[in-house]
Short mmCIF file of N, CA and C in Angstrom, two decimals:
data_model
loop_
_atom_site.label_atom_id
_atom_site.label_comp_id
_atom_site.label_asym_id
_atom_site.label_seq_id
_atom_site.Cartn_x
_atom_site.Cartn_y
_atom_site.Cartn_z
N UNK A 1 103.23 59.35 90.21
CA UNK A 1 103.97 60.59 90.29
C UNK A 1 105.24 60.34 91.11
N UNK A 2 106.36 60.76 90.59
CA UNK A 2 107.63 60.56 91.29
C UNK A 2 107.75 61.56 92.43
N UNK A 3 108.67 61.29 93.32
CA UNK A 3 108.95 62.19 94.45
C UNK A 3 109.33 63.58 93.92
N UNK A 4 110.14 63.60 92.88
CA UNK A 4 110.57 64.87 92.30
C UNK A 4 109.37 65.64 91.72
N UNK A 5 108.50 64.96 91.01
CA UNK A 5 107.32 65.60 90.45
C UNK A 5 106.41 66.15 91.55
N UNK A 6 106.25 65.38 92.60
CA UNK A 6 105.41 65.81 93.72
C UNK A 6 106.01 67.06 94.38
N UNK A 7 107.32 67.06 94.56
CA UNK A 7 108.00 68.21 95.16
C UNK A 7 107.82 69.45 94.29
N UNK A 8 108.06 69.32 93.01
CA UNK A 8 107.94 70.45 92.09
C UNK A 8 106.51 70.99 92.10
N UNK A 9 105.54 70.09 92.09
CA UNK A 9 104.14 70.49 92.12
C UNK A 9 103.83 71.29 93.39
N UNK A 10 104.27 70.78 94.53
CA UNK A 10 104.02 71.47 95.81
C UNK A 10 104.71 72.84 95.85
N UNK A 11 105.93 72.91 95.37
CA UNK A 11 106.66 74.18 95.36
C UNK A 11 105.95 75.19 94.46
N UNK A 12 105.50 74.75 93.31
CA UNK A 12 104.78 75.65 92.41
C UNK A 12 103.50 76.16 93.04
N UNK A 13 102.81 75.30 93.77
CA UNK A 13 101.58 75.71 94.44
C UNK A 13 101.84 76.70 95.58
N UNK A 14 103.04 76.67 96.15
CA UNK A 14 103.36 77.50 97.31
C UNK A 14 104.44 78.54 97.00
N UNK A 15 104.54 78.91 95.74
CA UNK A 15 105.56 79.88 95.34
C UNK A 15 105.38 81.23 96.04
N UNK A 16 104.13 81.65 96.25
CA UNK A 16 103.90 82.94 96.91
C UNK A 16 104.41 82.93 98.35
N UNK A 17 104.31 81.80 99.02
CA UNK A 17 104.84 81.67 100.38
C UNK A 17 106.35 81.85 100.36
N UNK A 18 107.02 81.20 99.41
CA UNK A 18 108.47 81.35 99.29
C UNK A 18 108.85 82.80 99.00
N UNK A 19 108.12 83.43 98.11
CA UNK A 19 108.40 84.82 97.77
C UNK A 19 108.26 85.72 98.98
N UNK A 20 107.23 85.47 99.80
CA UNK A 20 107.03 86.26 101.01
C UNK A 20 108.20 86.11 101.98
N UNK A 21 108.60 84.87 102.21
CA UNK A 21 109.72 84.64 103.12
C UNK A 21 110.99 85.33 102.63
N UNK A 22 111.27 85.17 101.37
CA UNK A 22 112.47 85.76 100.78
C UNK A 22 112.40 87.29 100.88
N UNK A 23 111.25 87.85 100.60
CA UNK A 23 111.05 89.29 100.65
C UNK A 23 111.24 89.82 102.06
N UNK A 24 110.79 89.06 103.06
CA UNK A 24 110.90 89.49 104.45
C UNK A 24 112.33 89.44 104.98
N UNK A 25 113.11 88.49 104.51
CA UNK A 25 114.41 88.26 105.13
C UNK A 25 115.61 88.67 104.27
N UNK A 26 115.38 89.18 103.09
CA UNK A 26 116.49 89.64 102.25
C UNK A 26 116.08 90.93 101.55
N UNK A 27 116.98 91.91 101.59
CA UNK A 27 116.66 93.22 101.02
C UNK A 27 117.10 93.37 99.57
N UNK A 28 118.21 92.80 99.23
CA UNK A 28 118.77 92.97 97.90
C UNK A 28 118.33 91.82 96.98
N UNK A 29 118.20 92.13 95.70
CA UNK A 29 117.76 91.12 94.73
C UNK A 29 118.67 89.90 94.74
N UNK A 30 119.96 90.11 94.76
CA UNK A 30 120.91 88.99 94.77
C UNK A 30 120.75 88.15 96.04
N UNK A 31 120.58 88.82 97.18
CA UNK A 31 120.37 88.10 98.43
C UNK A 31 119.06 87.31 98.40
N UNK A 32 118.04 87.89 97.80
CA UNK A 32 116.74 87.20 97.69
C UNK A 32 116.88 85.95 96.83
N UNK A 33 117.59 86.08 95.71
CA UNK A 33 117.80 84.93 94.85
C UNK A 33 118.58 83.83 95.57
N UNK A 34 119.62 84.22 96.29
CA UNK A 34 120.42 83.24 97.05
C UNK A 34 119.58 82.55 98.11
N UNK A 35 118.79 83.34 98.85
CA UNK A 35 117.95 82.78 99.90
C UNK A 35 116.90 81.84 99.31
N UNK A 36 116.30 82.23 98.21
CA UNK A 36 115.31 81.39 97.54
C UNK A 36 115.91 80.05 97.16
N UNK A 37 117.09 80.08 96.56
CA UNK A 37 117.77 78.84 96.16
C UNK A 37 118.12 77.98 97.37
N UNK A 38 118.58 78.62 98.43
CA UNK A 38 118.96 77.86 99.64
C UNK A 38 117.73 77.21 100.28
N UNK A 39 116.60 77.93 100.30
CA UNK A 39 115.37 77.36 100.85
C UNK A 39 114.93 76.16 100.01
N UNK A 40 114.97 76.31 98.69
CA UNK A 40 114.60 75.20 97.80
C UNK A 40 115.51 74.00 98.01
N UNK A 41 116.80 74.25 98.12
CA UNK A 41 117.76 73.17 98.33
C UNK A 41 117.47 72.42 99.63
N UNK A 42 117.30 73.17 100.72
CA UNK A 42 117.04 72.53 102.00
C UNK A 42 115.68 71.83 102.03
N UNK A 43 114.69 72.42 101.36
CA UNK A 43 113.38 71.78 101.29
C UNK A 43 113.48 70.46 100.51
N UNK A 44 114.23 70.47 99.41
CA UNK A 44 114.39 69.25 98.62
C UNK A 44 115.10 68.17 99.43
N UNK A 45 116.14 68.57 100.16
CA UNK A 45 116.88 67.59 100.99
C UNK A 45 115.98 67.00 102.08
N UNK A 46 115.07 67.82 102.60
CA UNK A 46 114.21 67.39 103.70
C UNK A 46 112.91 66.74 103.23
N UNK A 47 112.56 66.92 101.98
CA UNK A 47 111.27 66.46 101.48
C UNK A 47 111.01 64.96 101.69
N UNK A 48 112.00 64.10 101.53
CA UNK A 48 111.72 62.68 101.78
C UNK A 48 111.27 62.40 103.22
N UNK A 49 111.59 63.30 104.15
CA UNK A 49 111.19 63.13 105.55
C UNK A 49 109.85 63.80 105.87
N UNK A 50 109.26 64.49 104.90
CA UNK A 50 107.97 65.14 105.11
C UNK A 50 106.90 64.05 105.26
N UNK A 51 106.30 63.98 106.44
CA UNK A 51 105.36 62.92 106.74
C UNK A 51 103.91 63.30 106.44
N UNK A 52 103.66 64.57 106.24
CA UNK A 52 102.29 64.99 105.97
C UNK A 52 101.46 65.17 107.23
N UNK A 53 102.11 65.19 108.40
CA UNK A 53 101.37 65.43 109.65
C UNK A 53 100.80 66.85 109.68
N UNK A 54 101.52 67.78 109.09
CA UNK A 54 101.07 69.17 108.99
C UNK A 54 100.85 69.48 107.51
N UNK A 55 100.24 70.63 107.24
CA UNK A 55 100.09 71.05 105.85
C UNK A 55 101.47 71.28 105.25
N UNK A 56 101.58 71.10 103.95
CA UNK A 56 102.85 71.32 103.27
C UNK A 56 103.32 72.76 103.49
N UNK A 57 102.39 73.71 103.43
CA UNK A 57 102.76 75.12 103.60
C UNK A 57 103.36 75.38 104.98
N UNK A 58 102.83 74.73 106.01
CA UNK A 58 103.38 74.88 107.36
C UNK A 58 104.78 74.32 107.42
N UNK A 59 104.98 73.15 106.84
CA UNK A 59 106.30 72.52 106.80
C UNK A 59 107.28 73.40 106.02
N UNK A 60 106.85 73.91 104.88
CA UNK A 60 107.72 74.76 104.05
C UNK A 60 108.06 76.06 104.77
N UNK A 61 107.11 76.64 105.49
CA UNK A 61 107.37 77.83 106.30
C UNK A 61 108.49 77.53 107.29
N UNK A 62 108.40 76.37 107.94
CA UNK A 62 109.40 76.01 108.94
C UNK A 62 110.78 75.87 108.29
N UNK A 63 110.85 75.18 107.18
CA UNK A 63 112.13 75.02 106.47
C UNK A 63 112.66 76.39 106.06
N UNK A 64 111.79 77.20 105.45
CA UNK A 64 112.20 78.53 105.00
C UNK A 64 112.63 79.43 106.13
N UNK A 65 111.92 79.36 107.24
CA UNK A 65 112.28 80.15 108.41
C UNK A 65 113.63 79.73 108.96
N UNK A 66 113.85 78.43 109.07
CA UNK A 66 115.14 77.95 109.57
C UNK A 66 116.29 78.40 108.68
N UNK A 67 116.12 78.29 107.38
CA UNK A 67 117.16 78.71 106.45
C UNK A 67 117.37 80.22 106.56
N UNK A 68 116.28 80.97 106.62
CA UNK A 68 116.38 82.44 106.69
C UNK A 68 117.09 82.88 107.95
N UNK A 69 116.74 82.30 109.08
CA UNK A 69 117.37 82.69 110.34
C UNK A 69 118.84 82.28 110.35
N UNK A 70 119.15 81.12 109.80
CA UNK A 70 120.55 80.72 109.70
C UNK A 70 121.34 81.72 108.87
N UNK A 71 120.76 82.12 107.73
CA UNK A 71 121.42 83.13 106.88
C UNK A 71 121.57 84.44 107.63
N UNK A 72 120.54 84.81 108.39
CA UNK A 72 120.62 86.05 109.16
C UNK A 72 121.72 85.98 110.21
N UNK A 73 121.82 84.85 110.88
CA UNK A 73 122.87 84.71 111.89
C UNK A 73 124.25 84.76 111.26
N UNK A 74 124.38 84.23 110.05
CA UNK A 74 125.67 84.27 109.35
C UNK A 74 126.06 85.71 109.04
N UNK A 75 125.05 86.55 108.82
CA UNK A 75 125.32 87.94 108.46
C UNK A 75 124.82 88.89 109.54
N UNK A 76 124.79 88.43 110.78
CA UNK A 76 124.19 89.17 111.87
C UNK A 76 124.74 90.60 112.00
N UNK A 77 126.02 90.75 111.94
CA UNK A 77 126.62 92.07 112.12
C UNK A 77 126.19 93.03 111.01
N UNK A 78 126.21 92.57 109.78
CA UNK A 78 125.83 93.42 108.65
C UNK A 78 124.36 93.84 108.74
N UNK A 79 123.49 92.90 109.04
CA UNK A 79 122.06 93.20 109.13
C UNK A 79 121.80 94.16 110.29
N UNK A 80 122.44 93.93 111.41
CA UNK A 80 122.27 94.79 112.58
C UNK A 80 122.66 96.22 112.26
N UNK A 81 123.76 96.39 111.58
CA UNK A 81 124.22 97.73 111.20
C UNK A 81 123.23 98.40 110.27
N UNK A 82 122.72 97.67 109.29
CA UNK A 82 121.75 98.23 108.34
C UNK A 82 120.47 98.65 109.05
N UNK A 83 119.98 97.84 109.98
CA UNK A 83 118.77 98.19 110.71
C UNK A 83 119.00 99.40 111.60
N UNK A 84 120.16 99.48 112.26
CA UNK A 84 120.48 100.64 113.10
C UNK A 84 120.47 101.91 112.27
N UNK A 85 121.05 101.86 111.09
CA UNK A 85 121.07 103.03 110.21
C UNK A 85 119.66 103.40 109.77
N UNK A 86 118.83 102.41 109.48
CA UNK A 86 117.46 102.69 109.05
C UNK A 86 116.66 103.32 110.18
N UNK A 87 116.86 102.84 111.41
CA UNK A 87 116.13 103.37 112.56
C UNK A 87 116.59 104.80 112.87
N UNK A 88 117.88 105.06 112.75
CA UNK A 88 118.43 106.38 113.09
C UNK A 88 118.18 107.40 111.98
N UNK A 89 117.95 106.94 110.76
CA UNK A 89 117.71 107.84 109.64
C UNK A 89 116.37 108.52 109.76
N UNK A 90 116.13 109.42 108.88
CA UNK A 90 114.83 110.10 108.84
C UNK A 90 114.03 109.54 107.68
N UNK A 91 113.23 108.53 107.94
CA UNK A 91 112.48 107.93 106.84
C UNK A 91 111.49 108.92 106.24
N UNK A 92 111.37 108.86 104.94
CA UNK A 92 110.41 109.71 104.25
C UNK A 92 109.06 109.01 104.25
N UNK A 93 107.99 109.74 103.97
CA UNK A 93 106.67 109.08 103.92
C UNK A 93 106.66 107.96 102.89
N UNK A 94 106.01 106.85 103.24
CA UNK A 94 105.98 105.67 102.37
C UNK A 94 104.58 105.43 101.86
N UNK A 95 104.52 104.72 100.76
CA UNK A 95 103.25 104.18 100.29
C UNK A 95 102.92 102.99 101.19
N UNK A 96 101.73 102.45 101.10
CA UNK A 96 101.26 101.41 102.00
C UNK A 96 102.19 100.19 102.08
N UNK A 97 102.57 99.60 100.96
CA UNK A 97 103.44 98.42 100.98
C UNK A 97 104.80 98.75 101.56
N UNK A 98 105.30 99.92 101.25
CA UNK A 98 106.59 100.34 101.80
C UNK A 98 106.51 100.57 103.30
N UNK A 99 105.39 101.11 103.76
CA UNK A 99 105.21 101.31 105.20
C UNK A 99 105.20 99.96 105.91
N UNK A 100 104.48 99.02 105.35
CA UNK A 100 104.44 97.69 105.95
C UNK A 100 105.83 97.08 106.00
N UNK A 101 106.56 97.17 104.90
CA UNK A 101 107.92 96.63 104.86
C UNK A 101 108.81 97.32 105.90
N UNK A 102 108.68 98.64 106.01
CA UNK A 102 109.48 99.39 106.99
C UNK A 102 109.18 98.91 108.41
N UNK A 103 107.90 98.80 108.72
CA UNK A 103 107.51 98.37 110.07
C UNK A 103 108.00 96.95 110.33
N UNK A 104 107.84 96.06 109.35
CA UNK A 104 108.29 94.68 109.53
C UNK A 104 109.80 94.60 109.74
N UNK A 105 110.54 95.48 109.09
CA UNK A 105 112.00 95.47 109.25
C UNK A 105 112.41 95.89 110.66
N UNK A 106 111.53 96.60 111.36
CA UNK A 106 111.86 97.03 112.72
C UNK A 106 111.68 95.89 113.73
N UNK A 107 111.01 94.84 113.31
CA UNK A 107 110.76 93.70 114.20
C UNK A 107 111.88 92.68 114.08
N UNK A 108 112.08 91.90 115.14
CA UNK A 108 113.07 90.82 115.05
C UNK A 108 112.51 89.70 114.17
N UNK A 109 113.37 88.80 113.70
CA UNK A 109 112.91 87.78 112.75
C UNK A 109 111.74 86.92 113.24
N UNK A 110 111.73 86.55 114.50
CA UNK A 110 110.64 85.74 115.02
C UNK A 110 109.33 86.53 114.99
N UNK A 111 109.38 87.78 115.44
CA UNK A 111 108.18 88.61 115.44
C UNK A 111 107.67 88.84 114.02
N UNK A 112 108.59 89.06 113.07
CA UNK A 112 108.20 89.23 111.66
C UNK A 112 107.43 88.02 111.18
N UNK A 113 107.97 86.85 111.47
CA UNK A 113 107.35 85.61 111.02
C UNK A 113 105.98 85.43 111.66
N UNK A 114 105.89 85.69 112.96
CA UNK A 114 104.60 85.55 113.65
C UNK A 114 103.53 86.42 113.02
N UNK A 115 103.84 87.68 112.79
CA UNK A 115 102.82 88.59 112.28
C UNK A 115 102.46 88.26 110.84
N UNK A 116 103.44 87.89 110.03
CA UNK A 116 103.14 87.56 108.64
C UNK A 116 102.33 86.27 108.55
N UNK A 117 102.67 85.27 109.35
CA UNK A 117 101.87 84.04 109.34
C UNK A 117 100.45 84.32 109.79
N UNK A 118 100.29 85.19 110.79
CA UNK A 118 98.96 85.57 111.26
C UNK A 118 98.19 86.28 110.16
N UNK A 119 98.86 87.20 109.46
CA UNK A 119 98.23 87.92 108.35
C UNK A 119 97.86 86.97 107.22
N UNK A 120 98.63 85.90 107.06
CA UNK A 120 98.36 84.91 106.02
C UNK A 120 97.24 83.95 106.39
N UNK A 121 96.71 84.08 107.60
CA UNK A 121 95.57 83.26 107.99
C UNK A 121 95.90 81.96 108.71
N UNK A 122 97.16 81.77 109.08
CA UNK A 122 97.51 80.58 109.85
C UNK A 122 96.93 80.71 111.25
N UNK A 123 96.45 79.61 111.80
CA UNK A 123 95.91 79.61 113.16
C UNK A 123 97.06 79.68 114.16
N UNK A 124 96.72 80.04 115.39
CA UNK A 124 97.74 80.08 116.43
C UNK A 124 98.38 78.71 116.63
N UNK A 125 97.57 77.65 116.50
CA UNK A 125 98.11 76.30 116.64
C UNK A 125 99.11 75.99 115.52
N UNK A 126 98.79 76.38 114.29
CA UNK A 126 99.71 76.14 113.17
C UNK A 126 100.99 76.96 113.32
N UNK A 127 100.84 78.21 113.77
CA UNK A 127 102.02 79.04 113.99
C UNK A 127 102.88 78.43 115.09
N UNK A 128 102.23 78.00 116.15
CA UNK A 128 102.95 77.39 117.27
C UNK A 128 103.72 76.15 116.82
N UNK A 129 103.07 75.31 116.03
CA UNK A 129 103.72 74.10 115.54
C UNK A 129 104.92 74.44 114.66
N UNK A 130 104.75 75.42 113.80
CA UNK A 130 105.82 75.82 112.88
C UNK A 130 107.03 76.36 113.63
N UNK A 131 106.76 77.18 114.65
CA UNK A 131 107.85 77.86 115.36
C UNK A 131 108.33 77.12 116.60
N UNK A 132 107.62 76.07 116.99
CA UNK A 132 108.03 75.29 118.15
C UNK A 132 107.77 75.99 119.47
N UNK A 133 106.69 76.78 119.54
CA UNK A 133 106.30 77.44 120.78
C UNK A 133 104.84 77.11 121.05
N UNK A 134 104.35 77.44 122.24
CA UNK A 134 102.97 77.10 122.59
C UNK A 134 101.98 78.08 121.96
N UNK A 135 100.75 77.63 121.72
CA UNK A 135 99.72 78.53 121.19
C UNK A 135 99.48 79.75 122.09
N UNK A 136 99.56 79.55 123.40
CA UNK A 136 99.41 80.68 124.33
C UNK A 136 100.52 81.70 124.15
N UNK A 137 101.72 81.21 123.92
CA UNK A 137 102.86 82.09 123.67
C UNK A 137 102.66 82.85 122.36
N UNK A 138 102.08 82.19 121.37
CA UNK A 138 101.79 82.85 120.09
C UNK A 138 100.82 84.00 120.32
N UNK A 139 99.74 83.75 121.07
CA UNK A 139 98.74 84.80 121.34
C UNK A 139 99.38 85.99 122.04
N UNK A 140 100.19 85.71 123.05
CA UNK A 140 100.85 86.78 123.81
C UNK A 140 101.78 87.58 122.92
N UNK A 141 102.61 86.87 122.15
CA UNK A 141 103.56 87.55 121.27
C UNK A 141 102.84 88.38 120.21
N UNK A 142 101.78 87.84 119.62
CA UNK A 142 101.04 88.60 118.61
C UNK A 142 100.44 89.87 119.20
N UNK A 143 99.93 89.78 120.42
CA UNK A 143 99.38 90.97 121.08
C UNK A 143 100.47 92.03 121.27
N UNK A 144 101.62 91.61 121.75
CA UNK A 144 102.73 92.55 121.97
C UNK A 144 103.26 93.13 120.66
N UNK A 145 103.32 92.29 119.63
CA UNK A 145 103.79 92.77 118.32
C UNK A 145 102.82 93.82 117.78
N UNK A 146 101.53 93.57 117.92
CA UNK A 146 100.54 94.54 117.43
C UNK A 146 100.67 95.86 118.17
N UNK A 147 100.98 95.81 119.47
CA UNK A 147 101.20 97.04 120.22
C UNK A 147 102.42 97.78 119.69
N UNK A 148 103.50 97.03 119.39
CA UNK A 148 104.70 97.65 118.81
C UNK A 148 104.38 98.31 117.48
N UNK A 149 103.62 97.59 116.65
CA UNK A 149 103.28 98.10 115.31
C UNK A 149 102.45 99.38 115.46
N UNK A 150 101.51 99.38 116.39
CA UNK A 150 100.70 100.58 116.61
C UNK A 150 101.58 101.78 116.95
N UNK A 151 102.59 101.56 117.78
CA UNK A 151 103.51 102.65 118.15
C UNK A 151 104.32 103.11 116.94
N UNK A 152 104.78 102.17 116.13
CA UNK A 152 105.57 102.53 114.95
C UNK A 152 104.72 103.23 113.90
N UNK A 153 103.48 102.81 113.78
CA UNK A 153 102.57 103.34 112.76
C UNK A 153 102.18 104.77 113.08
N UNK A 154 102.08 105.08 114.38
CA UNK A 154 101.61 106.43 114.80
C UNK A 154 102.73 107.36 115.08
#
């Protein structure tokens, strides 16, 4: 199996992970498509350096997160304005998925990633490795994020 075939196979197996990241960090369809392409491009460029020390999904999360945050920083002012407007507006009642999306949008990018990775079943150690923080810090942050979510939910 060639390197390209192996990469394509892994990406196909982890397409839902990519979709989740794109959905979390881009609101518009065009932005989602751009972010998806950029994550794939950066993953392909980095794939020859993937050593297999971590699961492929953990490595891909890290690549996707780095690309997403870079894109967010490039558009920091625009995103900040949109979030301010959403917070100041009077949101209407949402269905379950919409409520989750609304709550996640109220969190900063790191907190969003932490909670989604936790919901996806990643261990604190895997989350810590992906984000470059300690497992204890992951536990503390997750606890605080859950408290924030409880306040937003109620």
